[in-house]
PDB file of C-alpha atoms in Angstrom:
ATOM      1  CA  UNK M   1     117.834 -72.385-143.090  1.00  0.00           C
ATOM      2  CA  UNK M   2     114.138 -72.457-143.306  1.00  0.00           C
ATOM      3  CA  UNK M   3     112.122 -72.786-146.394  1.00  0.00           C
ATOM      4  CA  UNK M   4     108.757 -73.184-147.399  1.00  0.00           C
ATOM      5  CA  UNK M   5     107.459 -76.578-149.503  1.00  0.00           C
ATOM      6  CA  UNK M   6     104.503 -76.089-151.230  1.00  0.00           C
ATOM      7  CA  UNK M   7     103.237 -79.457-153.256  1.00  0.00           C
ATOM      8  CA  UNK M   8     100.684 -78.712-155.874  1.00  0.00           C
ATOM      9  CA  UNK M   9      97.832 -81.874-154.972  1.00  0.00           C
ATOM     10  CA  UNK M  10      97.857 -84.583-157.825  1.00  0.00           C
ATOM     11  CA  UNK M  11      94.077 -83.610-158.174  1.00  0.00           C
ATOM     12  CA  UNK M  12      95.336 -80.766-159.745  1.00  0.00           C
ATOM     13  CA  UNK M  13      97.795 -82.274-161.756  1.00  0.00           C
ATOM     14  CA  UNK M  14      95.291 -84.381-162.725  1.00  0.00           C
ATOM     15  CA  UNK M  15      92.521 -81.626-164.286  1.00  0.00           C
ATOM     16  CA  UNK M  16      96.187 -80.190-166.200  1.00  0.00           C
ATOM     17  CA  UNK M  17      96.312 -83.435-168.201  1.00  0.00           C
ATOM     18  CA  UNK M  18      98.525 -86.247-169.245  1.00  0.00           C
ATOM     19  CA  UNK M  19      99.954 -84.170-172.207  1.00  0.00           C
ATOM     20  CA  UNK M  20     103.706 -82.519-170.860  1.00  0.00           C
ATOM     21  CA  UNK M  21     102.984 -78.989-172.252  1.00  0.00           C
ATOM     22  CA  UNK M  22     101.501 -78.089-168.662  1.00  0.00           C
ATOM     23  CA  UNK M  23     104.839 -79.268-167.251  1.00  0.00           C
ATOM     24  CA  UNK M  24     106.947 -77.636-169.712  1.00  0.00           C
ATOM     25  CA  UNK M  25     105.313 -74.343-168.854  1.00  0.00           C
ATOM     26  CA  UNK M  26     105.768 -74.688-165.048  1.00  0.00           C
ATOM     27  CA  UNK M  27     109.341 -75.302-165.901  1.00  0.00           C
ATOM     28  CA  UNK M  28     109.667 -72.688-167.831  1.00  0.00           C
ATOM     29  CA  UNK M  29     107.708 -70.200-165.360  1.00  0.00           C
ATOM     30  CA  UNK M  30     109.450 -71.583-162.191  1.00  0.00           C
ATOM     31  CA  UNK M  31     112.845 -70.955-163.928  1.00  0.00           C
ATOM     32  CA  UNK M  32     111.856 -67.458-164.786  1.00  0.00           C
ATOM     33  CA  UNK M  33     110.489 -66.969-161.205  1.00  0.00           C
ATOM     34  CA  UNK M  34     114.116 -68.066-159.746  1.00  0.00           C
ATOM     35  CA  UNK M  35     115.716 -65.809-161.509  1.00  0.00           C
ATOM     36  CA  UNK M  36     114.134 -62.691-160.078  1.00  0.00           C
ATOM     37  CA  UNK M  37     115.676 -62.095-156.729  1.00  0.00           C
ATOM     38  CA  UNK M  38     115.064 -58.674-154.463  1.00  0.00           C
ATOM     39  CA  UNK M  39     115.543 -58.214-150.835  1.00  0.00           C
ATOM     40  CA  UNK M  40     111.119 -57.588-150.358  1.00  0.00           C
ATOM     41  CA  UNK M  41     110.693 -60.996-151.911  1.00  0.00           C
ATOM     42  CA  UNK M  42     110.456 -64.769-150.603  1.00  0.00           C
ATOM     43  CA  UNK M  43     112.445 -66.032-153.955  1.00  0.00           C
ATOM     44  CA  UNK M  44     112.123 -69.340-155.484  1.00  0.00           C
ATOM     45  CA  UNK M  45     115.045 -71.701-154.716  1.00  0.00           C
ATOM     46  CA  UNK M  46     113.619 -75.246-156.416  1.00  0.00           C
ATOM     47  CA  UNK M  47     110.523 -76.495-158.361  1.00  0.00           C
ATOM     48  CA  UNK M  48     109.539 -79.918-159.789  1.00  0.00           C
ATOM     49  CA  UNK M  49     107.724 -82.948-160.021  1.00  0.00           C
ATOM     50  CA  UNK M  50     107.595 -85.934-157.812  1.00  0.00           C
ATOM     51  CA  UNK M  51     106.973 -88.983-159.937  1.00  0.00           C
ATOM     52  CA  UNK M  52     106.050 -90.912-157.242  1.00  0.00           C
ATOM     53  CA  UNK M  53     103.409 -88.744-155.270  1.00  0.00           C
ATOM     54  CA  UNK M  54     102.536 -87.232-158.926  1.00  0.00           C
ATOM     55  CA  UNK M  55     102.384 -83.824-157.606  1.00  0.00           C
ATOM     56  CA  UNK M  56     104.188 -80.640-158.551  1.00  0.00           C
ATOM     57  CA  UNK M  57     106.135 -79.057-155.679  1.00  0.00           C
ATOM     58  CA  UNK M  58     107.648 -75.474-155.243  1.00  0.00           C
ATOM     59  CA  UNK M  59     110.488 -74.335-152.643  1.00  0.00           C
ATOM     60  CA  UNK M  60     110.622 -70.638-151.804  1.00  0.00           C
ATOM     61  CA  UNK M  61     112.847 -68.834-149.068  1.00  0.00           C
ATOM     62  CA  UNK M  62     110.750 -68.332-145.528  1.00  0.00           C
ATOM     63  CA  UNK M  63     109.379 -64.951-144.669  1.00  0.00           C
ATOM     64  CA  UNK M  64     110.121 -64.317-141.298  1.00  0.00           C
ATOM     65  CA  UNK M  65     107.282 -62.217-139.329  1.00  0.00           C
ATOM     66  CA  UNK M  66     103.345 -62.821-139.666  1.00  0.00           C
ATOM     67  CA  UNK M  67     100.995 -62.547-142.561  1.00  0.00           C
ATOM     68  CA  UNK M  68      99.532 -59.145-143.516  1.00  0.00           C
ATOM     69  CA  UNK M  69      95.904 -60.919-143.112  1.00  0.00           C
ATOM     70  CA  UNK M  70      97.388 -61.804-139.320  1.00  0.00           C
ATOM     71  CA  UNK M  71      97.856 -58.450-138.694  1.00  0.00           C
ATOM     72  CA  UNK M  72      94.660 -56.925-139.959  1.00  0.00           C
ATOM     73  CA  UNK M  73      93.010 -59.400-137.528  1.00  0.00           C
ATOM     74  CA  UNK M  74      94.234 -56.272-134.826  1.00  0.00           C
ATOM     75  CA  UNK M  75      92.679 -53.823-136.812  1.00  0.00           C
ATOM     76  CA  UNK M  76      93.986 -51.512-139.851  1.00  0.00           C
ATOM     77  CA  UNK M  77      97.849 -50.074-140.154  1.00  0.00           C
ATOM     78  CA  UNK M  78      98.390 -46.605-139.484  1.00  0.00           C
ATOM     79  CA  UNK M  79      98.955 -44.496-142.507  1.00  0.00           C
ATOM     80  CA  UNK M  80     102.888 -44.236-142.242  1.00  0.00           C
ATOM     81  CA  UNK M  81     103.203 -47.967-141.945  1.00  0.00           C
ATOM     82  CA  UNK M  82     100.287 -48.650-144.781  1.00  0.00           C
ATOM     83  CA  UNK M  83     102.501 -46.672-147.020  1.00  0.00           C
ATOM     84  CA  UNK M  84     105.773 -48.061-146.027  1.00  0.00           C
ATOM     85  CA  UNK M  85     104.200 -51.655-146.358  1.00  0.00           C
ATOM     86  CA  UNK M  86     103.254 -50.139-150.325  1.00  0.00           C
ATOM     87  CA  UNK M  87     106.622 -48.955-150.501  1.00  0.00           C
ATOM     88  CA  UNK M  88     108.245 -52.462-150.100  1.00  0.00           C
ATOM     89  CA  UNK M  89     105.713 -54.370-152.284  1.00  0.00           C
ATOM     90  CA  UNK M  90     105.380 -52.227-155.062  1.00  0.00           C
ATOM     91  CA  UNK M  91     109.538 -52.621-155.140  1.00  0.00           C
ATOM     92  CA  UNK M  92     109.319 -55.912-155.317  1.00  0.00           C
ATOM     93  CA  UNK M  93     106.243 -55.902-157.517  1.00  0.00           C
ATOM     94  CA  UNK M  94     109.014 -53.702-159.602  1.00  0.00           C
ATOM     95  CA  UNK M  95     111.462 -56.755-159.961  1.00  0.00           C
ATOM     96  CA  UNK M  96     108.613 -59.387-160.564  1.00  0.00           C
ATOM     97  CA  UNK M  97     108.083 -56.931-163.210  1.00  0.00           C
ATOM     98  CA  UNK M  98     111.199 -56.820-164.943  1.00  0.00           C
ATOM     99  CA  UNK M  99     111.535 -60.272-164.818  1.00  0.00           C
ATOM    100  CA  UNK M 100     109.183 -60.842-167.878  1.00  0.00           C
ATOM    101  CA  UNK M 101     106.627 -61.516-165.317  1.00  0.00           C
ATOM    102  CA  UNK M 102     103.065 -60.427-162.908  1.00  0.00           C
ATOM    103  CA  UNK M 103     103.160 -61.916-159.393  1.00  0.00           C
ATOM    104  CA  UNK M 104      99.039 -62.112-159.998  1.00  0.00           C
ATOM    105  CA  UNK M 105      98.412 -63.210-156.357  1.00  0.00           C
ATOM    106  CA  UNK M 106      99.286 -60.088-154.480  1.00  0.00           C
ATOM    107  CA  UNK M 107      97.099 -60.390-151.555  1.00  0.00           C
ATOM    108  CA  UNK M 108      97.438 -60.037-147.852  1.00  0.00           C
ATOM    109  CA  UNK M 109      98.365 -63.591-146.975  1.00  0.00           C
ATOM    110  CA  UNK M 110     101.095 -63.150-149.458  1.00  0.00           C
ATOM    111  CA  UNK M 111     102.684 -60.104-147.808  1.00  0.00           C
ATOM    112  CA  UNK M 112     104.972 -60.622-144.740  1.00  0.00           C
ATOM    113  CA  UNK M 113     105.551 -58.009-141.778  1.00  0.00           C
ATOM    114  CA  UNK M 114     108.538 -58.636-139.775  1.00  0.00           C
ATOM    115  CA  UNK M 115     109.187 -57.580-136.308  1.00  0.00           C
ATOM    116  CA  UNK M 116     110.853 -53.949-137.817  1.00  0.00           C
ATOM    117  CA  UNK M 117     108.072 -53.320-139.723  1.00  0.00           C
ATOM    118  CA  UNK M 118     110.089 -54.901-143.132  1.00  0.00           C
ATOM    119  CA  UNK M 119     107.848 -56.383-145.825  1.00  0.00           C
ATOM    120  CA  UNK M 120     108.317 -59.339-148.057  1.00  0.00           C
ATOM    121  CA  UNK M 121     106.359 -60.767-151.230  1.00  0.00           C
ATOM    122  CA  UNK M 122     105.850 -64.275-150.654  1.00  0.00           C
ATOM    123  CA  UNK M 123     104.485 -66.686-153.665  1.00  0.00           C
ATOM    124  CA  UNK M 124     106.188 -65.124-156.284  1.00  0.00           C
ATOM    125  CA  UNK M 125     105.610 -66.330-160.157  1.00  0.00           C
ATOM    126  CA  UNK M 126     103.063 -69.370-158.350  1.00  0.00           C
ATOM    127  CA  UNK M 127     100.050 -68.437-159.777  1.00  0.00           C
ATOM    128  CA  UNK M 128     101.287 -68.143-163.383  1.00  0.00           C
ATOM    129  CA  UNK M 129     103.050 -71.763-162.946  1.00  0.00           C
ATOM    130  CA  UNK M 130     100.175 -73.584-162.089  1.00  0.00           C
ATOM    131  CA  UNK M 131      97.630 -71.942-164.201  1.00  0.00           C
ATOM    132  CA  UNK M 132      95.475 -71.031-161.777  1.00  0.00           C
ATOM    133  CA  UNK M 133      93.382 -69.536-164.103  1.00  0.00           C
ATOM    134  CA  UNK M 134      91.846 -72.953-164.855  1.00  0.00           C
ATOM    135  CA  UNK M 135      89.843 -72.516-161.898  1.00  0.00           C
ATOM    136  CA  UNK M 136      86.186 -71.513-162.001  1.00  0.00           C
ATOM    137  CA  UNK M 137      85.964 -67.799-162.219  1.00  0.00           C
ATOM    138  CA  UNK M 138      83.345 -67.866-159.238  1.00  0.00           C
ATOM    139  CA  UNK M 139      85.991 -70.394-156.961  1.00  0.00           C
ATOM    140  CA  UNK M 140      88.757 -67.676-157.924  1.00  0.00           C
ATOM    141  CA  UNK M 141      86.545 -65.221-156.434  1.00  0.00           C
ATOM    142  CA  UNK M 142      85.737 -66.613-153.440  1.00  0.00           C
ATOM    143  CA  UNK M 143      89.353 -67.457-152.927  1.00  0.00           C
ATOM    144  CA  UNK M 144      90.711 -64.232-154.342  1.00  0.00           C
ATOM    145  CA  UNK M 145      88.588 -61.288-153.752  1.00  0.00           C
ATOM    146  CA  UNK M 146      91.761 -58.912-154.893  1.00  0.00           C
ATOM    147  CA  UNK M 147      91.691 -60.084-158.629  1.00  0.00           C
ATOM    148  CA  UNK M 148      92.539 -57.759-160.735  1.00  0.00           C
ATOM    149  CA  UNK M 149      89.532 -56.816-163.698  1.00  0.00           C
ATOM    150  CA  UNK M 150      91.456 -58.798-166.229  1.00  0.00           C
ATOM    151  CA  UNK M 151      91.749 -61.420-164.120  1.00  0.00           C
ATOM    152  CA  UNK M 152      88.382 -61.782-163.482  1.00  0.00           C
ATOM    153  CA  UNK M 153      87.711 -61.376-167.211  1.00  0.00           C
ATOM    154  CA  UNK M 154      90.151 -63.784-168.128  1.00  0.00           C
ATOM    155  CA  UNK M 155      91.983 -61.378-170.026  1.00  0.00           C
ATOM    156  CA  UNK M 156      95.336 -60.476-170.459  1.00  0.00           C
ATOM    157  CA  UNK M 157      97.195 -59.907-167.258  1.00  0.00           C
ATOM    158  CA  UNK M 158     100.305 -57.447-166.930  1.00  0.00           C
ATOM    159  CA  UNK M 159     101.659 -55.699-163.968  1.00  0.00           C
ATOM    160  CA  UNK M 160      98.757 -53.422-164.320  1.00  0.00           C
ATOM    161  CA  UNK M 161      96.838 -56.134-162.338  1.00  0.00           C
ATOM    162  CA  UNK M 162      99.425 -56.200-159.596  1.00  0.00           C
ATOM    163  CA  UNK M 163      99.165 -52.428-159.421  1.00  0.00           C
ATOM    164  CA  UNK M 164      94.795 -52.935-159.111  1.00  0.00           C
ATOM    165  CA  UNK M 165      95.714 -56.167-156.286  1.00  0.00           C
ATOM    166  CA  UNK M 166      98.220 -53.227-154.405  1.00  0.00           C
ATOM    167  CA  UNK M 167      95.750 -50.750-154.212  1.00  0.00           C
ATOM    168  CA  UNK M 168      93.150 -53.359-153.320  1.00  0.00           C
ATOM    169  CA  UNK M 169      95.625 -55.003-150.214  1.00  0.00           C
ATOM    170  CA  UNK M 170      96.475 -50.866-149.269  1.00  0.00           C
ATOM    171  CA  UNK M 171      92.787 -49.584-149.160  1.00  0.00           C
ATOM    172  CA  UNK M 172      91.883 -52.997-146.716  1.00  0.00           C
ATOM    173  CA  UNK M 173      95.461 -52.224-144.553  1.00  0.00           C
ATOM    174  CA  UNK M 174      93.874 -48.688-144.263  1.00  0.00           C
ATOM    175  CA  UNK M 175      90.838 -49.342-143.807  1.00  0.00           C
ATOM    176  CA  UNK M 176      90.153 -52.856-142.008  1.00  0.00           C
TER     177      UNK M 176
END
């Protein structure tokens, strides 16, 4: 079965610190993360730390199909399959929800289209792990133009701001 491997760089692993209260919360949050499971999202199967390479690594299921951003490149999605794409990620959005938890990278290189049309949330719970919020609000912009306000204000982020990111990633599918 495929999977994806995603190592977080020892750079930054490095900028979290020596202390172990970065590593307890990605243990915490990756363990949270696994335990949400839905049929619209690539779930978490294994997370850790290699002691040897010093870097953090994540594996997730594989989303079959091509990127949302991939598919933009063609132009925008009609309106039926815009709102059937919203459909599937605001259900999964749903069960990151419940899970104690915002997904807080909902973006189109996150969302999967298969060959029916099917959606998947890919990346789920990785932005809390790693505290990407350490990054320079200007480099998350640049990176991340669907940030939510609060995440741009370094506020408080809820599943309000995956709601804002949605509406963001539908107005660009419509529009493109």
């Amino acid at each position: 079965e495929a999977v994806v491997l995603r190592a977080i760089p020892r750079e930054l692993v490095e900028r979290l610190g020596d202390g172990h209260r970065w590593f307890e919360r990605f243990t915490r949050e990756a363990s949270t993360a696994s335990s949400v499971s839905h049929p619209r999202l690539a779930g978490l199967l294994d997370h850790g730390f290699d002691e040897e390479q010093k870097c953090l690594f994540i594996v997730s299921e594989f989303a079959e199909g091509k990127s949302l951003s991939r598919v933009l490149d063609d132009g925008p999605l009609g309106p039926r399959d815009a709102v059937h794409m919203a459909i599937h990620i605001a259900s999964a959005l749903s069960a990151v929800h419940s899970g104690g938890f915002a997904h807080r990278l909902v973006r189109p290189s996150n969302i999967f289209l298969d060959e029916l049309g099917d959606c998947r949330l890919t990346d789920v719970g990785v932005a809390t792990m790693l505290g990407l919020d350490l990054l320079p609000l200007r480099e998350r912009l640049d990176r991340d133009p669907y940030l939510s306000p609060e995440q741009i204000r370094g506020g408080r982020i809820d599943d309000r701001s995956d709601q804002f990111s949605l509406g963001l990633v539908l107005f660009q599918a419509l529009t493109r």
